[in-house]
Tab-separated table of C-alpha atoms in Angstrom:
chain	number	residue	atom	x	y	z
X	1315	UNK	CA	0.028	-0.007	0.016
X	1316	UNK	CA	2.777	2.386	0.930
X	1317	UNK	CA	4.154	2.596	-2.627
X	1318	UNK	CA	0.735	3.359	-4.056
X	1319	UNK	CA	1.191	6.910	-2.630
X	1320	UNK	CA	-2.527	7.284	-2.110
X	1321	UNK	CA	-3.565	9.900	0.337
X	1322	UNK	CA	-6.681	7.745	1.190
X	1323	UNK	CA	-4.147	5.570	3.194
X	1324	UNK	CA	-2.942	8.378	5.195
X	1325	UNK	CA	-5.216	7.676	8.271
X	1326	UNK	CA	-4.423	3.859	8.400
X	1327	UNK	CA	-0.641	4.482	7.977
X	1328	UNK	CA	-0.923	7.124	10.852
X	1329	UNK	CA	-2.773	4.406	13.014
X	1330	UNK	CA	-0.160	1.957	12.095
X	1331	UNK	CA	2.741	4.149	13.658
X	1332	UNK	CA	1.766	2.625	16.932
X	1333	UNK	CA	1.848	-0.945	15.949
X	1334	UNK	CA	4.065	-3.309	17.919
X	1335	UNK	CA	5.679	-4.594	15.001
X	1336	UNK	CA	8.747	-2.467	14.029
X	1337	UNK	CA	8.486	-3.453	10.321
X	1338	UNK	CA	4.700	-2.405	10.232
X	1339	UNK	CA	5.884	1.043	11.701
X	1340	UNK	CA	8.634	1.294	9.384
X	1341	UNK	CA	6.099	0.863	6.227
X	1342	UNK	CA	3.562	2.981	7.789
X	1343	UNK	CA	6.086	5.909	7.982
X	1344	UNK	CA	7.422	5.202	4.563
X	1345	UNK	CA	3.914	5.349	3.247
X	1346	UNK	CA	3.433	8.932	4.934
X	1347	UNK	CA	6.875	9.837	3.720
X	1348	UNK	CA	5.767	9.241	0.227
X	1349	UNK	CA	2.782	11.398	0.620
X	1350	UNK	CA	4.884	14.453	1.656
X	1351	UNK	CA	2.760	17.453	2.570
X	1352	UNK	CA	-0.205	15.014	2.186
X	1353	UNK	CA	0.816	13.444	5.364
X	1354	UNK	CA	0.519	16.735	7.376
X	1355	UNK	CA	-2.031	15.205	9.771
X	1356	UNK	CA	0.410	12.653	10.749
X	1357	UNK	CA	3.272	15.095	11.819
X	1358	UNK	CA	2.809	14.999	15.656
X	1359	UNK	CA	2.747	11.097	15.507
X	1360	UNK	CA	5.829	11.109	13.083
X	1361	UNK	CA	7.579	13.505	15.428
X	1362	UNK	CA	6.944	11.065	18.409
X	1363	UNK	CA	8.333	8.345	16.406
X	1364	UNK	CA	11.491	10.238	15.197
X	1365	UNK	CA	12.060	10.949	18.987
X	1366	UNK	CA	11.285	7.641	20.498
X	1367	UNK	CA	10.899	4.677	18.356
X	1368	UNK	CA	13.177	1.761	19.757
X	1369	UNK	CA	14.398	1.219	15.925
X	1370	UNK	CA	16.930	3.663	14.689
X	1371	UNK	CA	15.723	2.801	10.892
X	1372	UNK	CA	12.112	4.003	11.971
X	1373	UNK	CA	13.593	7.122	13.419
X	1374	UNK	CA	15.233	8.010	10.308
X	1375	UNK	CA	12.179	7.406	8.032
X	1376	UNK	CA	10.021	9.402	10.486
X	1377	UNK	CA	12.446	12.298	10.657
X	1378	UNK	CA	12.533	12.246	6.871
X	1379	UNK	CA	8.689	12.307	6.649
X	1380	UNK	CA	8.455	15.146	9.216
X	1381	UNK	CA	10.928	17.329	7.259
X	1382	UNK	CA	9.232	16.464	4.045
X	1383	UNK	CA	5.922	17.709	5.233
X	1384	UNK	CA	7.425	20.980	6.291
X	1385	UNK	CA	10.884	22.175	7.252
X	1386	UNK	CA	11.984	20.942	10.421
X	1387	UNK	CA	15.040	21.704	12.159
X	1388	UNK	CA	14.584	19.063	14.913
X	1389	UNK	CA	13.995	16.474	12.208
X	1390	UNK	CA	17.503	17.484	10.576
X	1391	UNK	CA	18.872	17.294	14.102
X	1392	UNK	CA	17.590	13.991	14.663
X	1393	UNK	CA	19.054	12.675	11.371
X	1394	UNK	CA	22.374	14.412	12.003
X	1395	UNK	CA	22.578	12.637	15.652
X	1396	UNK	CA	22.191	9.322	13.703
X	1397	UNK	CA	24.902	9.949	11.272
X	1398	UNK	CA	27.101	10.998	14.131
X	1399	UNK	CA	26.081	8.188	16.394
X	1400	UNK	CA	27.015	4.458	17.006
X	1401	UNK	CA	24.513	2.714	14.888
X	1402	UNK	CA	25.675	0.156	12.343
X	1403	UNK	CA	26.945	2.200	9.236
X	1404	UNK	CA	24.136	1.232	6.993
X	1405	UNK	CA	21.771	2.957	9.487
X	1406	UNK	CA	23.938	5.975	9.414
X	1407	UNK	CA	24.104	5.961	5.811
X	1408	UNK	CA	20.303	5.809	5.618
X	1409	UNK	CA	20.269	8.866	7.733
X	1410	UNK	CA	22.700	10.578	5.478
X	1411	UNK	CA	20.822	9.816	2.437
X	1412	UNK	CA	17.695	11.520	4.172
X	1413	UNK	CA	19.717	14.554	4.685
X	1414	UNK	CA	20.686	14.458	0.973
X	1415	UNK	CA	17.080	14.319	0.093
X	1416	UNK	CA	16.214	17.154	2.256
X	1417	UNK	CA	18.852	19.414	0.514
X	1418	UNK	CA	19.235	22.840	2.073
X	1419	UNK	CA	17.289	22.031	5.013
X	1420	UNK	CA	20.648	19.797	5.833
X	1421	UNK	CA	22.852	22.975	5.763
X	1422	UNK	CA	22.960	23.612	9.479
X	1423	UNK	CA	24.427	19.978	10.192
X	1424	UNK	CA	27.255	20.646	7.444
X	1425	UNK	CA	29.670	19.798	10.303
X	1426	UNK	CA	28.247	16.356	10.734
X	1427	UNK	CA	28.219	15.904	6.802
X	1428	UNK	CA	31.840	16.812	6.843
X	1429	UNK	CA	32.581	14.268	9.427
X	1430	UNK	CA	30.718	11.826	7.367
X	1431	UNK	CA	32.907	12.764	4.220
X	1432	UNK	CA	35.913	11.901	6.386
X	1433	UNK	CA	34.693	8.464	7.363
X	1434	UNK	CA	36.937	5.372	7.180
X	1435	UNK	CA	33.410	3.811	6.059
X	1436	UNK	CA	33.532	4.214	2.089
X	1437	UNK	CA	29.842	4.403	1.662
X	1438	UNK	CA	29.388	7.132	4.381
X	1439	UNK	CA	32.602	8.999	3.035
X	1440	UNK	CA	31.220	8.942	-0.628
X	1441	UNK	CA	27.703	9.893	0.295
X	1442	UNK	CA	29.053	12.729	2.700
X	1443	UNK	CA	31.413	13.994	-0.059
X	1444	UNK	CA	28.549	14.371	-2.462
X	1445	UNK	CA	26.198	16.208	-0.026
X	1446	UNK	CA	29.070	18.459	1.143
X	1447	UNK	CA	30.060	19.447	-2.415
X	1448	UNK	CA	26.395	20.107	-3.231
X	1449	UNK	CA	25.921	22.396	0.004
X	1450	UNK	CA	28.943	24.170	-0.589
X	1451	UNK	CA	28.342	24.696	-4.282
X	1452	UNK	CA	31.255	22.756	-5.599
X	1453	UNK	CA	29.364	19.812	-7.034
X	1454	UNK	CA	29.159	19.506	-10.856
X	1455	UNK	CA	28.848	16.220	-12.960
X	1456	UNK	CA	32.752	15.860	-13.247
X	1457	UNK	CA	33.286	15.985	-9.540
X	1458	UNK	CA	35.111	12.945	-8.142
X	1459	UNK	CA	32.520	11.801	-5.554
X	1460	UNK	CA	33.602	8.166	-5.069
X	1461	UNK	CA	36.763	7.329	-3.586
X	1462	UNK	CA	37.877	3.793	-2.806
X	1463	UNK	CA	40.281	2.706	-0.083
X	1464	UNK	CA	41.350	4.943	2.741
X	1465	UNK	CA	40.166	8.453	2.801
X	1466	UNK	CA	42.134	11.067	0.967
X	1467	UNK	CA	43.940	13.667	3.080
């Protein structure tokens, strides 16, 4: 249902944010994220999820949805905390990808993005390099985003 992007599902997805199954909550939040501003009635519940869900992946999707409904410094800060945190790198990459999608909203956490761009983990480093270049106005199609091996000085 989430991929249908049907606003008629918004109330059901909102109710499912409280499900006991983390995967159900994840897909409910994804469905609301895909609705963008059409999910505005769910904003308070998504904010609660971004702050308190026990699963970091769910907090990422919820924060992304909140900031997609309307600009949200709190959501951007929540995503940056995950990027800078101790979760497994795929979760941190998920949060960095959400910041990339949010574009200019991510500018206040450029320091976090720069730390990701200097990461030993190649996927975080490459995603961080891309977003850093975009936000600093240095990105162009010929920009060497991807580096393999240890980070460059």
